[in-house]
Coordinates of C-alpha atoms and ligand atoms in Angstrom, one line a residue:
M1 CA 0.0 -0.1 0.1
D2 CA 1.5 3.3 -0.8
F3 CA 1.8 6.2 1.8
T4 CA -0.9 8.4 0.3
S5 CA -3.6 5.7 0.3
E6 CA -2.5 4.6 3.8
L7 CA -3.3 8.0 4.9
N8 CA -6.4 8.6 2.8
F9 CA -9.0 9.0 5.8
G10 CA -12.3 9.0 4.2
A11 CA -13.0 12.3 2.5
K12 CA -10.2 14.0 4.3
L13 CA -7.0 14.9 2.4
P14 CA -3.8 13.2 4.0
E15 CA -2.0 15.7 5.9
V16 CA 1.4 15.8 7.7
I17 CA 3.0 18.4 10.0
L18 CA 6.2 19.5 8.9
C19 CA 8.7 21.2 11.3
K20 CA 11.8 23.3 10.5
F21 CA 14.8 23.0 12.7
G22 CA 16.3 26.4 14.2
E23 CA 19.9 26.7 15.2
V24 CA 20.3 22.9 15.4
V25 CA 21.3 23.1 11.7
L26 CA 24.2 25.2 12.8
K27 CA 25.5 22.5 15.2
G28 CA 27.9 20.6 12.9
A29 CA 29.0 17.3 14.5
N30 CA 26.4 17.7 17.4
R31 CA 23.6 18.1 14.9
Q32 CA 22.5 14.4 15.2
S33 CA 22.2 14.4 18.9
F34 CA 20.2 17.6 18.8
E35 CA 18.0 16.2 16.2
A36 CA 17.5 13.1 18.4
L37 CA 16.5 15.2 21.3
L38 CA 13.9 17.0 19.2
I39 CA 12.4 13.7 17.9
K40 CA 12.3 12.4 21.4
E41 CA 10.5 15.4 22.7
L42 CA 7.9 15.3 19.9
R43 CA 7.3 11.6 20.4
R44 CA 6.7 12.2 24.1
R45 CA 4.3 14.9 23.4
A46 CA 2.5 13.0 20.4
S47 CA 1.3 10.2 22.7
R48 CA -1.4 12.4 24.0
Y49 CA -2.9 13.1 20.3
G50 CA -2.7 9.7 18.8
V51 CA -0.2 7.4 16.9
F52 CA 2.2 9.4 14.7
K53 CA 5.0 8.4 12.8
I54 CA 7.8 11.0 13.5
Y55 CA 11.1 11.2 11.7
V56 CA 13.7 13.5 10.1
K57 CA 14.3 13.7 6.4
Q58 CA 16.0 16.3 4.2
S59 CA 16.4 18.7 7.2
T60 CA 12.7 18.6 8.1
V61 CA 10.7 16.6 10.8
F62 CA 7.8 15.0 9.6
I63 CA 4.9 14.2 11.9
E64 CA 2.6 11.7 9.9
P65 CA -0.7 10.5 11.6
E66 CA -1.2 6.7 11.5
S67 CA -4.8 6.8 12.0
A68 CA -7.8 8.9 11.4
E69 CA -8.4 9.4 15.2
C70 CA -5.2 11.4 15.5
D71 CA -5.7 14.9 16.8
M72 CA -3.9 17.1 14.2
E73 CA -4.8 20.5 15.9
G74 CA -3.4 19.2 19.3
M75 CA -0.3 17.9 17.8
Y76 CA 0.4 20.8 15.7
S77 CA -0.1 23.1 18.7
A78 CA 2.2 20.9 20.7
A79 CA 4.9 21.1 18.1
R80 CA 4.6 24.9 17.9
H81 CA 5.6 24.7 22.1
V82 CA 8.8 22.6 21.3
F83 CA 12.1 24.6 21.5
G84 CA 14.4 24.0 18.8
I85 CA 11.8 24.2 16.1
V86 CA 11.5 27.6 14.2
G87 CA 8.7 26.9 11.9
V88 CA 5.7 24.6 11.8
N89 CA 3.0 24.0 9.1
R90 CA 0.5 21.5 8.0
A91 CA 0.7 20.2 4.6
A92 CA -1.4 17.9 2.0
V93 CA 0.4 14.8 0.8
C94 CA -0.1 13.7 -2.8
D95 CA 1.5 11.7 -5.4
K96 CA 4.4 13.1 -7.5
T97 CA 2.4 14.2 -10.5
M98 CA 1.3 17.6 -11.6
E99 CA -2.1 16.1 -11.9
S100 CA -2.1 15.1 -8.4
I101 CA -0.6 18.3 -7.3
I102 CA -3.1 20.4 -8.9
K103 CA -6.0 18.4 -7.7
T104 CA -4.6 18.9 -4.1
V105 CA -4.2 22.7 -4.5
K106 CA -7.8 22.8 -5.6
E107 CA -9.2 20.9 -2.5
Y108 CA -6.7 21.8 0.2
L109 CA -6.0 25.5 -0.5
P110 CA -9.2 27.6 -0.9
S111 CA -10.2 27.6 2.7
R112 CA -6.7 28.4 3.6
L113 CA -6.5 31.4 1.3
L114 CA -9.6 33.0 2.5
G115 CA -9.3 36.6 3.3
K116 CA -5.9 36.9 1.7
R117 CA -5.4 39.6 -0.9
T118 CA -2.0 38.5 -2.4
F119 CA 0.0 35.4 -2.8
K120 CA 3.0 33.8 -4.5
V121 CA 4.0 30.3 -5.1
D122 CA 7.3 28.8 -4.0
A123 CA 8.0 25.6 -5.7
K124 CA 11.0 23.3 -4.5
R125 CA 11.9 20.3 -6.5
A126 CA 14.1 18.1 -4.4
D127 CA 13.8 15.4 -7.0
K128 CA 15.5 16.6 -10.0
R129 CA 13.9 13.8 -12.0
F130 CA 10.7 15.5 -11.8
P131 CA 9.7 16.7 -15.2
L132 CA 9.0 20.3 -14.5
T133 CA 11.4 22.8 -13.2
S134 CA 10.6 24.7 -10.0
P135 CA 9.7 27.9 -11.7
E136 CA 7.5 25.9 -14.1
I137 CA 5.6 24.4 -11.2
S138 CA 5.3 27.7 -9.5
R139 CA 3.7 29.0 -12.8
E140 CA 1.3 26.3 -13.3
V141 CA 0.2 26.1 -9.6
G142 CA -0.1 29.9 -9.5
G143 CA -2.4 29.9 -12.6
V144 CA -4.7 27.5 -10.9
I145 CA -4.8 29.5 -7.7
L146 CA -5.9 32.6 -9.7
G147 CA -8.8 30.7 -11.0
L148 CA -9.7 29.3 -7.6
V149 CA -10.1 32.4 -5.5
R150 CA -11.6 35.5 -6.8
G151 CA -9.7 38.7 -6.3
L152 CA -6.5 37.3 -5.1
R153 CA -3.4 38.7 -6.9
V154 CA 0.3 37.6 -7.2
D155 CA 2.8 39.6 -5.3
V156 CA 6.1 38.0 -5.5
H157 CA 7.8 40.6 -3.0
S158 CA 5.5 40.8 0.0
P159 CA 2.5 38.5 -0.4
D160 CA 0.1 38.0 2.4
V161 CA 0.6 34.2 2.0
T162 CA 3.1 31.9 0.3
V163 CA 2.0 28.7 -1.1
T164 CA 4.8 26.0 -1.1
V165 CA 4.8 23.0 -3.3
E166 CA 7.5 20.6 -2.5
V167 CA 8.4 17.7 -4.7
R168 CA 10.5 15.5 -2.4
D169 CA 11.8 11.8 -2.8
E170 CA 8.7 10.0 -2.4
H171 CA 5.7 12.4 -2.3
A172 CA 4.9 15.9 -3.1
Y173 CA 3.5 18.4 -0.3
V174 CA 1.2 21.5 -0.7
R175 CA 0.9 24.0 2.0
S176 CA 0.3 27.5 2.7
G177 CA 2.1 29.8 5.0
Q178 CA 4.2 28.7 7.8
E179 CA 3.7 29.6 11.6
S180 CA 6.7 30.4 13.8
G181 CA 7.9 27.7 16.1
A182 CA 9.1 28.3 19.7
G183 CA 12.7 28.8 18.4
G184 CA 15.9 28.2 20.7
L185 CA 17.6 24.8 21.2
P186 CA 16.0 21.4 21.8
P187 CA 14.9 20.4 25.2
R188 CA 17.6 18.9 27.5
S189 CA 20.5 20.0 25.3
S190 CA 22.0 22.4 27.8
G191 CA 22.2 20.9 31.0
R192 CA 19.7 21.4 33.9
G193 CA 19.1 24.5 36.0
L194 CA 17.1 25.3 39.0
L195 CA 14.6 28.2 38.8
L196 CA 13.7 30.2 41.8
L197 CA 10.0 30.3 41.0
S198 CA 7.8 32.9 42.8
G199 CA 4.1 33.6 42.0
G200 CA 5.3 36.8 40.0
I201 CA 5.4 37.6 36.3
D202 CA 9.2 37.5 36.0
S203 CA 10.4 34.2 37.2
P204 CA 8.3 32.1 35.0
V205 CA 9.5 34.1 32.0
A206 CA 13.1 33.5 33.2
G207 CA 12.6 29.8 33.3
C208 CA 11.1 29.6 29.9
M209 CA 13.8 31.8 28.5
M210 CA 16.5 29.3 29.9
A211 CA 14.3 26.4 28.7
K212 CA 14.4 28.0 25.2
R213 CA 18.2 27.9 25.3
G214 CA 18.0 24.1 25.9
M215 CA 18.0 23.8 29.5
E216 CA 16.1 21.4 31.6
I217 CA 14.2 23.3 34.4
E218 CA 13.4 22.3 38.0
A219 CA 11.7 24.8 40.2
L220 CA 12.1 25.7 43.8
H221 CA 9.4 27.8 45.6
F222 CA 9.7 29.4 49.0
E223 CA 6.4 29.5 50.9
S224 CA 5.9 31.0 54.4
F225 CA 2.7 29.6 56.0
P226 CA 0.9 31.0 57.7
Y227 CA 2.1 34.4 56.3
T228 CA 1.5 33.1 52.7
S229 CA -1.7 31.1 51.9
E230 CA -2.7 27.8 50.4
R231 CA -4.0 29.7 47.6
A232 CA -0.6 31.5 46.9
L233 CA 1.0 28.1 46.6
E234 CA -1.7 26.7 44.4
K235 CA -1.0 29.7 42.0
V236 CA 2.7 28.8 41.8
M237 CA 1.8 25.2 41.0
T238 CA -0.6 26.5 38.3
L239 CA 2.3 28.6 36.9
A240 CA 4.5 25.5 36.8
E241 CA 1.8 23.6 34.9
E242 CA 1.6 26.4 32.3
M243 CA 5.4 26.4 32.0
C244 CA 5.3 22.7 31.3
E245 CA 3.5 23.6 27.9
F246 CA 7.2 24.4 26.9
T247 CA 9.3 22.7 29.4
G248 CA 7.5 19.3 29.2
K249 CA 8.0 18.3 32.7
M250 CA 9.1 20.1 36.0
Y251 CA 9.9 18.8 39.4
V252 CA 8.7 21.5 41.6
H253 CA 10.2 21.6 45.2
T254 CA 8.9 23.7 48.0
I255 CA 10.5 24.8 51.1
S256 CA 9.3 26.7 54.1
L257 CA 10.9 30.0 55.1
T258 CA 8.6 30.5 58.0
H259 CA 11.0 30.2 60.8
I260 CA 13.8 32.0 58.9
Q261 CA 11.6 35.0 58.3
E262 CA 10.5 35.1 62.1
E263 CA 14.1 34.8 63.0
I264 CA 15.1 37.7 60.8
R265 CA 12.1 39.8 61.9
D266 CA 13.0 39.1 65.7
R267 CA 16.8 39.7 65.5
C268 CA 17.9 41.8 62.6
D269 CA 17.9 45.4 61.4
E270 CA 14.7 46.0 59.5
D271 CA 16.5 47.6 56.4
Y272 CA 18.3 44.4 55.8
F273 CA 15.0 42.1 56.0
T274 CA 14.6 41.4 52.0
L275 CA 18.4 41.2 51.5
L276 CA 18.9 38.7 54.4
L277 CA 16.0 36.7 53.1
R278 CA 17.5 36.5 49.7
V279 CA 20.7 35.3 51.0
F280 CA 18.9 32.5 52.7
M281 CA 16.9 31.8 49.4
M282 CA 20.2 31.4 47.5
R283 CA 22.0 29.2 50.0
L284 CA 18.8 27.0 50.0
A285 CA 18.5 27.0 46.1
E286 CA 22.2 26.1 45.9
R287 CA 21.8 23.0 48.3
C288 CA 18.7 21.8 46.4
A289 CA 20.5 22.4 43.1
G290 CA 23.4 20.1 44.5
E291 CA 21.0 17.4 45.5
Y292 CA 19.1 17.4 42.2
K293 CA 22.0 17.8 39.9
C294 CA 21.2 21.1 38.5
S295 CA 24.3 23.2 37.5
A296 CA 23.0 26.7 37.8
L297 CA 20.5 28.8 39.5
I298 CA 17.9 30.9 37.6
T299 CA 16.0 34.0 38.9
G300 CA 13.6 36.6 37.3
E301 CA 15.5 39.5 38.6
S302 CA 15.7 42.7 36.4
L303 CA 18.2 45.2 37.0
G304 CA 17.1 48.0 39.3
Q305 CA 13.4 46.7 39.4
V306 CA 13.1 46.9 43.2
A307 CA 15.6 47.6 46.0
S308 CA 16.9 43.9 46.2
Q309 CA 17.7 44.2 42.4
T310 CA 20.1 47.0 42.3
L311 CA 23.6 46.1 41.4
A312 CA 25.0 46.2 44.9
A313 CA 22.2 44.1 46.1
I314 CA 22.7 41.6 43.3
S315 CA 26.4 41.6 44.0
V316 CA 25.6 40.4 47.6
T317 CA 23.2 37.8 46.9
D318 CA 25.5 36.6 44.0
S319 CA 28.4 36.4 46.4
V320 CA 26.9 33.8 48.8
V321 CA 26.6 31.0 46.3
D322 CA 29.2 29.0 44.4
M323 CA 27.5 28.4 41.1
P324 CA 26.3 30.3 38.0
V325 CA 23.2 32.4 38.7
F326 CA 21.4 33.1 35.4
R327 CA 19.0 36.1 35.2
P328 CA 17.8 36.3 31.8
C329 CA 15.2 39.1 32.4
I330 CA 18.1 41.3 33.8
G331 CA 18.0 43.7 30.8
L332 CA 14.3 43.7 30.2
D333 CA 12.0 46.4 31.0
K334 CA 8.7 45.4 32.8
N335 CA 6.7 45.6 29.7
E336 CA 8.9 43.5 27.8
I337 CA 8.7 40.9 30.5
V338 CA 5.0 41.1 30.2
I339 CA 5.0 40.5 26.4
E340 CA 7.0 37.3 27.1
A341 CA 4.8 36.3 30.0
R342 CA 1.8 36.6 27.6
R343 CA 3.6 34.5 24.8
Y344 CA 4.5 31.8 27.4
G345 CA 1.0 31.8 28.8
T346 CA 1.8 32.6 32.4
F347 CA 0.7 36.2 32.6
D348 CA -2.9 35.8 33.6
T349 CA -2.2 33.5 36.4
A350 CA 1.0 35.6 37.5
I351 CA -1.2 38.7 38.0
L352 CA -3.6 37.1 40.5
P353 CA -3.2 39.0 43.7
Y354 CA -1.7 36.6 46.3
E355 CA 1.1 37.4 48.7
D356 CA 4.6 36.2 48.2
C357 CA 7.1 35.4 51.0
C358 CA 9.1 38.4 49.7
T359 CA 6.0 40.7 50.6
V360 CA 5.9 39.4 54.2
F361 CA 7.6 41.7 56.7
T362 CA 8.8 44.1 54.1
P363 CA 11.2 46.9 55.5
R364 CA 9.9 50.5 55.1
H365 CA 13.4 51.6 54.0
P366 CA 15.1 48.6 52.3
K367 CA 18.7 49.1 51.7
T368 CA 19.5 49.9 48.0
Q369 CA 23.2 50.2 48.2
P370 CA 24.1 47.6 50.7
K371 CA 27.6 46.5 51.6
R372 CA 28.6 42.9 51.9
E373 CA 30.0 43.3 55.4
G374 CA 26.8 45.0 56.6
V375 CA 24.8 42.0 55.5
M376 CA 27.2 39.7 56.9
A377 CA 27.0 41.4 60.3
E378 CA 23.3 41.1 60.3
L379 CA 23.6 37.5 59.2
A380 CA 26.1 36.9 62.2
K381 CA 23.1 37.7 64.5
L382 CA 21.5 34.4 63.3
D383 CA 22.4 30.6 63.7
V384 CA 22.5 30.6 60.0
E385 CA 23.5 26.8 59.4
A386 CA 20.9 25.6 61.8
L387 CA 18.2 27.6 60.1
L388 CA 19.3 26.2 56.8
D389 CA 19.3 22.7 57.8
E390 CA 15.8 23.2 59.6
A391 CA 14.5 24.8 56.5
Y392 CA 15.9 22.4 54.0
A393 CA 14.2 19.5 55.9
T394 CA 11.0 20.9 55.0
L395 CA 11.5 20.4 51.3
K396 CA 8.7 18.7 49.4
T397 CA 8.5 17.6 45.8
E398 CA 5.7 17.6 43.2
I399 CA 6.1 16.5 39.6
K400 CA 4.2 18.6 36.8
S401 CA 4.1 17.1 33.4
I402 CA 2.2 17.4 30.2
Y403 CA 3.4 13.9 28.9
N404 CA 1.0 10.9 29.0
Ligands
ATP1 P1 8.9 37.8 40.2 O1 7.9 38.5 39.1 O2 9.6 36.6 39.4 O3 8.1 37.4 41.5 P2 9.8 40.2 41.5 O4 9.9 41.3 40.5 O5 8.5 40.1 42.2 O6 9.8 38.9 40.5 P3 11.1 39.6 43.8 O7 10.2 39.3 44.6 O8 12.4 40.6 44.4 O9 10.9 40.3 42.3 O10 12.0 38.3 43.3 C1 13.4 38.3 42.5 C2 13.2 36.8 42.1 O11 13.6 36.1 43.3 C3 12.2 36.2 41.6 O12 12.2 36.4 40.1 C4 12.4 34.9 41.7 O13 13.3 34.2 40.9 C5 13.1 34.8 43.2 N1 11.9 34.7 44.3 C6 11.2 35.6 44.8 N2 10.2 35.1 45.7 C7 10.4 33.8 45.6 C8 9.7 32.6 46.1 N3 8.8 32.8 47.1 N4 10.1 31.5 45.9 C9 11.1 31.3 45.2 N5 11.7 32.3 44.4 C10 11.5 33.5 44.7
MG2 MG1 8.0 38.3 43.4

């Protein structure tokens, strides 16, 4: 049975999803392992949407449904969330004859060209034995489209939509337009990082940005019951679930800072409260990263956004840990971070008005130009190691995942 008839589900045209690699193509000798990571990720996601055959051929990932029950919309959307892929589209599959290509163009394209004013045809002939050249295919298909949709004009320079006809080794593919993919590098190609995940707008974005560069992300959240509520914790868990659309799966660790915060409140200079808390967060995060084999910490800090994010404050919190701290939002304005949060689908949850441990016992006059010695002198009023041990013992872990 040939491929086309295998995929011919009743009246529906046989369709595939095609994905284009991003930077993976630049990776020389590593290319194969990068491709393997991408394929693995797509296969893990695909199991939710049916049985698909997924493979790489001629620099493109092919996702072919193996039965009529496959949820193509779901799979298409899933592919758009996989880092490492820059472009995704659906294409009709047909035999490698002009007759079959034109029949497919007539059936497949009209609904996809609705509302467009201009188009061009881009033909690609990978199989040089095909009797027509690429310009000849373009011309012929262009003529057919002009007769199909009233009012549509050709514009080869900036068309509303590009129709692509590709003649490959075994089949021809007809598609219109291409939607952008998530970009970046394939999941799990750049090591593992521990994200300090608050309930705010910035940290989920920071995590997604590092996942985009191929990092596997685990999250650590600090709560402070009863000063922070159950609902605040649920909000963070929802954010983690939303991030999983991009990260796939995430361990979410939670540590209680309650006693540490009370000790700081009772024994230290109020102006240092936030900074001291951040020192404890960084030290606990480093410990958690060590246990869960994460090689970097990630925060949502943005330079100058609040008192604890001035250069002087960041220098202090950076100095208490011994591993790289990534702050991908550092040079972004709040409105730029908001745009990213909307793109990653975390914004609506992030703005729900629940408290964070950072907003418990906030100083009236936080230090914006702290000196390391000043912070250390305040820390010396506390039994730091015992407090760290006690807090770390409260660590709990949940797994969030979009895989089946
Ligand atoms: P966000 O929007 O990410 O909450 P923010 O602008 O509110 O950031 P801060 O509250 O000062 O800034 O926190 C700075 C960073 O510290 C956060 O981006 C996050 O990485 C980390 N952080 C803050 N609170 C927590 C928390 N409760 N649990 C884990 N990490 C936290
Ligand atoms: Mg916050």
